[in-house]
PDB file of C-alpha atoms in Angstrom:
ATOM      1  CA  UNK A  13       0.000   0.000   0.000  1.00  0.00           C
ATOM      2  CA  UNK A  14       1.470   3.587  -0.877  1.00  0.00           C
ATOM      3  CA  UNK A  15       0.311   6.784   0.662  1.00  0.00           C
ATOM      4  CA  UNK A  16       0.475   9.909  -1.295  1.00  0.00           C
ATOM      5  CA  UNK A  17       1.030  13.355  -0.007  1.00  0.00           C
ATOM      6  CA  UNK A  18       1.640  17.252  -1.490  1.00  0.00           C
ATOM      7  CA  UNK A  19       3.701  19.271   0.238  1.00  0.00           C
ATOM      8  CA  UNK A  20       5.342  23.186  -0.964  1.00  0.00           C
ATOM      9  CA  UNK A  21       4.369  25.661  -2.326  1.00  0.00           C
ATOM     10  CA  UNK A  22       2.060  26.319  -5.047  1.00  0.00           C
ATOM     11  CA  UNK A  23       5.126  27.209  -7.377  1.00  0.00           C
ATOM     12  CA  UNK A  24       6.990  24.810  -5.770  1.00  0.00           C
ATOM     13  CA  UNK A  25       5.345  21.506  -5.203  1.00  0.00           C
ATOM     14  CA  UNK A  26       6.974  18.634  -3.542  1.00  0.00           C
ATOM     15  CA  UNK A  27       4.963  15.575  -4.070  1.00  0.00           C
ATOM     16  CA  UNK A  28       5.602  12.383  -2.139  1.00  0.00           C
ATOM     17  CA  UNK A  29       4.492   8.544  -2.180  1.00  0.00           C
ATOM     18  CA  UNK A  30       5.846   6.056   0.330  1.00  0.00           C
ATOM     19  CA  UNK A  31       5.529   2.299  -0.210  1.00  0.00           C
ATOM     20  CA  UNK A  32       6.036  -0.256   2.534  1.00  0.00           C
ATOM     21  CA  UNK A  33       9.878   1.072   3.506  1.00  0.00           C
ATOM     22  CA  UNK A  34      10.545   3.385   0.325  1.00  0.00           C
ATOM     23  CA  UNK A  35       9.664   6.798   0.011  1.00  0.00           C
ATOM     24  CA  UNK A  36      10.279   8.884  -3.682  1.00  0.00           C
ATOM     25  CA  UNK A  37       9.664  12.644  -3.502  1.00  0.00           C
ATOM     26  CA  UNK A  38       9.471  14.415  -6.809  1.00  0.00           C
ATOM     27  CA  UNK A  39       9.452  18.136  -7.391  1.00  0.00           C
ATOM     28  CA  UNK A  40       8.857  18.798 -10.879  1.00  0.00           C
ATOM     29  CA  UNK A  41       9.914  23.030 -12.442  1.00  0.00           C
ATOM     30  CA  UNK A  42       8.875  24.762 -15.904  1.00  0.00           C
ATOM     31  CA  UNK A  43      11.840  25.027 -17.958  1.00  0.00           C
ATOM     32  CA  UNK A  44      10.746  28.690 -19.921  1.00  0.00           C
ATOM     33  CA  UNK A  45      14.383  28.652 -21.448  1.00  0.00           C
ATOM     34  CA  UNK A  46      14.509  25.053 -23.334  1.00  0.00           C
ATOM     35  CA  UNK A  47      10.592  25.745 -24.121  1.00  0.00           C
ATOM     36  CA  UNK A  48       8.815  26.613 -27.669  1.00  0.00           C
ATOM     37  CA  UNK A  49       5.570  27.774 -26.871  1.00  0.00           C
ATOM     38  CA  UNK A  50       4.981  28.393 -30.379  1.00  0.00           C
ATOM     39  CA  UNK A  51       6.050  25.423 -31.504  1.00  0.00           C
ATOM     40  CA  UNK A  52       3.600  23.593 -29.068  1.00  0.00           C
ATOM     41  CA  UNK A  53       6.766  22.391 -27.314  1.00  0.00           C
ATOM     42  CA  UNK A  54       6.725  23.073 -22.872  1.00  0.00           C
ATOM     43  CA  UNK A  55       9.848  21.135 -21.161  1.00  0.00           C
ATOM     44  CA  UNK A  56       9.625  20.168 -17.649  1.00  0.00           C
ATOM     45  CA  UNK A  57      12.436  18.782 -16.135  1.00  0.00           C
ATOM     46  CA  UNK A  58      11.955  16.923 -12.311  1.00  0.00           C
ATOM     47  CA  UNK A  59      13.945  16.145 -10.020  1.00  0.00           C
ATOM     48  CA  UNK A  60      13.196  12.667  -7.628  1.00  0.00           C
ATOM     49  CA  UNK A  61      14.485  11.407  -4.659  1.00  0.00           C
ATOM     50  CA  UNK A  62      14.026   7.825  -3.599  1.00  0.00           C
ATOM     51  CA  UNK A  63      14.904   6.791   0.145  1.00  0.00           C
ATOM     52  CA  UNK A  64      14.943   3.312   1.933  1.00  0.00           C
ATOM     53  CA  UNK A  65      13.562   3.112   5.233  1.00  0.00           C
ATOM     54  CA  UNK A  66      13.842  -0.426   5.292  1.00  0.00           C
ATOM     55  CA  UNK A  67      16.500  -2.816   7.248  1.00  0.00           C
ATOM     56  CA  UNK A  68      17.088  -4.531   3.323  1.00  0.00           C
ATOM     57  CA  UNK A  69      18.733  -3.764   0.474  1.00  0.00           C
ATOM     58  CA  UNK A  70      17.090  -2.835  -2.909  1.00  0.00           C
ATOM     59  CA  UNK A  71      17.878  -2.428  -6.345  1.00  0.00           C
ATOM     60  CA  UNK A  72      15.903  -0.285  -8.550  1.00  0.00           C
ATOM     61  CA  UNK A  73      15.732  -2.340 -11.706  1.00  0.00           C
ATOM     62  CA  UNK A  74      13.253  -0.484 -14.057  1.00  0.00           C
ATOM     63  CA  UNK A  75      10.404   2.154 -14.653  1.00  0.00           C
ATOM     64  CA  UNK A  76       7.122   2.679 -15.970  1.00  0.00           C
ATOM     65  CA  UNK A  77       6.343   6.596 -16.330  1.00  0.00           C
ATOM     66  CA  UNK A  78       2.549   7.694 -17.478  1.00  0.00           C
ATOM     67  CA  UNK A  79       2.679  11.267 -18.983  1.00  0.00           C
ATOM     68  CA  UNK A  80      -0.771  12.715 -19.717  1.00  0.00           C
ATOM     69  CA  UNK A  81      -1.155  15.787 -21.415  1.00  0.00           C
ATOM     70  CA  UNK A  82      -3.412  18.981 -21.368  1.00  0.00           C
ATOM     71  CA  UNK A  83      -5.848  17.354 -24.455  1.00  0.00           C
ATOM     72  CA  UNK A  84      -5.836  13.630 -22.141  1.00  0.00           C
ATOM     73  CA  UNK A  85      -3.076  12.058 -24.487  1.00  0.00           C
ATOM     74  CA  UNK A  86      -1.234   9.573 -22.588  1.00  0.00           C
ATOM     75  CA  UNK A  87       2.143   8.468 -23.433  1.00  0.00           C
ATOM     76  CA  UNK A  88       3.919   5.501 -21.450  1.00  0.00           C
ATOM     77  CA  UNK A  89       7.553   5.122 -21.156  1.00  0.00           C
ATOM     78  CA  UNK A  90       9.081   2.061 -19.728  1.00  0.00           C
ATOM     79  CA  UNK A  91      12.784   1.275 -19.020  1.00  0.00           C
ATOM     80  CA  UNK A  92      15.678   0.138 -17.215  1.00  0.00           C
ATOM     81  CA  UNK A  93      16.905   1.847 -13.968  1.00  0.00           C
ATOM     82  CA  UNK A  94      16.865   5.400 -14.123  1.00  0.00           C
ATOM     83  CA  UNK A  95      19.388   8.329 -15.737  1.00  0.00           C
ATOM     84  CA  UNK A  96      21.316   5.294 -17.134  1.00  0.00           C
ATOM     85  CA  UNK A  97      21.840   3.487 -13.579  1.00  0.00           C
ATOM     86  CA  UNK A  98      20.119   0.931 -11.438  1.00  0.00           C
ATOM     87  CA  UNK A  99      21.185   2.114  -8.165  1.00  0.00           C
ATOM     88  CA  UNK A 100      21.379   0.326  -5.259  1.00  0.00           C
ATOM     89  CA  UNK A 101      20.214   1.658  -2.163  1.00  0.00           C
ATOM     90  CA  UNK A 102      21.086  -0.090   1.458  1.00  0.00           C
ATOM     91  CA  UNK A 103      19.186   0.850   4.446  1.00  0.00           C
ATOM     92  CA  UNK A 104      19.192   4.097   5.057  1.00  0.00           C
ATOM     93  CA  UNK A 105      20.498   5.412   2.136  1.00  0.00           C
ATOM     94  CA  UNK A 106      18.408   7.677  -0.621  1.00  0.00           C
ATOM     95  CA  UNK A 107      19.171   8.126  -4.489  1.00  0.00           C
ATOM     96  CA  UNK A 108      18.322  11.683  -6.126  1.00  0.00           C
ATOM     97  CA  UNK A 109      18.720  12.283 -10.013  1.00  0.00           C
ATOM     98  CA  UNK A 110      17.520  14.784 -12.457  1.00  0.00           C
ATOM     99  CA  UNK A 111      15.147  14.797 -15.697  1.00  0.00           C
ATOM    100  CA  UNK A 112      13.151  15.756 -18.405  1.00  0.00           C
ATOM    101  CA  UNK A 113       9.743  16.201 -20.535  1.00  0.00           C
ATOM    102  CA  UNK A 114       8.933  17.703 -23.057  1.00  0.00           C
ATOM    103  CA  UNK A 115       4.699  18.249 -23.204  1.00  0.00           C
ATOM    104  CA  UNK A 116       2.947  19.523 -26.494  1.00  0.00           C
ATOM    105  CA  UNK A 117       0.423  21.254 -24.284  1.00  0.00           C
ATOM    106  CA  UNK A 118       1.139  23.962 -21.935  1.00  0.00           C
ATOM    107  CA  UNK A 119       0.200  21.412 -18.372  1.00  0.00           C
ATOM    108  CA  UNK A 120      -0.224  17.636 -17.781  1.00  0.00           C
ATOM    109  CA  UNK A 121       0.830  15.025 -15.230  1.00  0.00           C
ATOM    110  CA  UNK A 122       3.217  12.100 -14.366  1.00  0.00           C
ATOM    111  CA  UNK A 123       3.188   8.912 -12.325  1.00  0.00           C
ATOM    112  CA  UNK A 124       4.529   5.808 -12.577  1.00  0.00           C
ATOM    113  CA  UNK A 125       6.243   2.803 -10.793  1.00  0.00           C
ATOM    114  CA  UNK A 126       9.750   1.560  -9.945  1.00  0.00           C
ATOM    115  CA  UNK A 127      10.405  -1.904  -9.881  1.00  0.00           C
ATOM    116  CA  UNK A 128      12.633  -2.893  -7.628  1.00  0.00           C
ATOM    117  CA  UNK A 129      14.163  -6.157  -5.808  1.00  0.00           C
ATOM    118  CA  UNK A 130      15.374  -7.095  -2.341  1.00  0.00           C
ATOM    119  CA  UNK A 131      19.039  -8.746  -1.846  1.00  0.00           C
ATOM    120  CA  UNK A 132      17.302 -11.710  -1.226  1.00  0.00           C
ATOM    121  CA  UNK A 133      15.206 -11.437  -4.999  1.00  0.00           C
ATOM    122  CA  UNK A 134      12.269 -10.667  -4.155  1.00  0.00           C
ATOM    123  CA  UNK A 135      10.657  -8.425  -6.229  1.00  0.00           C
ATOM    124  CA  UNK A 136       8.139  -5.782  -5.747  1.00  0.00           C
ATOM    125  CA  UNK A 137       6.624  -1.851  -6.877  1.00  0.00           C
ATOM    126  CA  UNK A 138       6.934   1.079  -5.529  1.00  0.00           C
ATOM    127  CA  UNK A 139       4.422   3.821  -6.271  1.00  0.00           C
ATOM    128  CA  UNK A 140       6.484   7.322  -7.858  1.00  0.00           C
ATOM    129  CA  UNK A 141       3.407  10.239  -6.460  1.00  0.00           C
ATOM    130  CA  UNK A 142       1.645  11.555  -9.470  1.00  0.00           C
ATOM    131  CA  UNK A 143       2.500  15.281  -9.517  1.00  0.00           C
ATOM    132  CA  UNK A 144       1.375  18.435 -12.353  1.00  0.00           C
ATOM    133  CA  UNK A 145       3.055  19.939 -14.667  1.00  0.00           C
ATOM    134  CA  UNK A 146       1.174  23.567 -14.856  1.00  0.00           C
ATOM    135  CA  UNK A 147       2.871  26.424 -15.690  1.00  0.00           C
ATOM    136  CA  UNK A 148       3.410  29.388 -12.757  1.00  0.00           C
ATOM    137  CA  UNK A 149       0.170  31.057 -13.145  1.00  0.00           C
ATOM    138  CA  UNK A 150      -1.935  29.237 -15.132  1.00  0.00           C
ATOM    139  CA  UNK A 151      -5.187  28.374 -14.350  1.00  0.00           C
ATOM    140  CA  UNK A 152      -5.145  24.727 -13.477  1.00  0.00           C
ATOM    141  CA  UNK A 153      -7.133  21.646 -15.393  1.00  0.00           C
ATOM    142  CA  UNK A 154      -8.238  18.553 -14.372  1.00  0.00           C
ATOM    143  CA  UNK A 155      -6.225  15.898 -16.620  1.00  0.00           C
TER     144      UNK A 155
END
């Protein structure tokens, strides 16, 4: 079971999901300077941080991302490990990388999954918090 939460400020948002001993925080920004608004082209880039609470040892393995739109396109990206890496995370330890998306509409949303495994193979999900991707400003939509 995962529990989601929203924390920052309104330009600022911090989203969180923790499931069973791992907690990702991601805390997505407008990038105005790599953007084409007239070019229907809006790049977001986000940054996550995954922690382990737990007494075991995981290994993030691979991804499944859900990007929605403005117009309620979806587009699914899945993958292994993350920014190139599968990293390995030991009690107590967290993970943070950086990176992008580009949107053909001016908002939308993300979520997704990491799949990850124990030392001991066991294999399981862990829920990454859906967060928005509305520019500073704009009125917001329901996706």
């Amino acid at each position: 079971m995962s529990r989601i939460n929203r924390r920052g400020s309104p330009d600022s948002p911090v989203y969180e999901a923790r499931t069973g001993d791992i907690l990702v925080r991601v805390s997505p920004a407008y990038l105005p300077e790599d953007s084409n608004p007239e070019n229907g082209r809006w790049i977001w880039s986000y940054t996550v941080e995954i922690e382990n609470h737990g007494k075991d040892t995981v290994t993030l393995v691979s991804r499944h991302w859900v990007i929605t739109d403005g117009l309620n396109r979806v587009e699914e990206v899945k993958g292994q490990g993350v920014v190139g890496e599968q990293p390995v995370l030991g009690p107590r330890e967290a993970f943070r990388y950086a990176s992008g998306c580009p949107l053909a509409t001016p908002s939308g949303a993300m979520r997704g999954t990491y799949q990850m495994v124990t030392a001991k193979g066991e294999a399981f999900e862990v829920t990454i918090p859906e967060f928005s991707l509305h520019l500073p400003g704009a009125r917001r939509r329901l996706n």
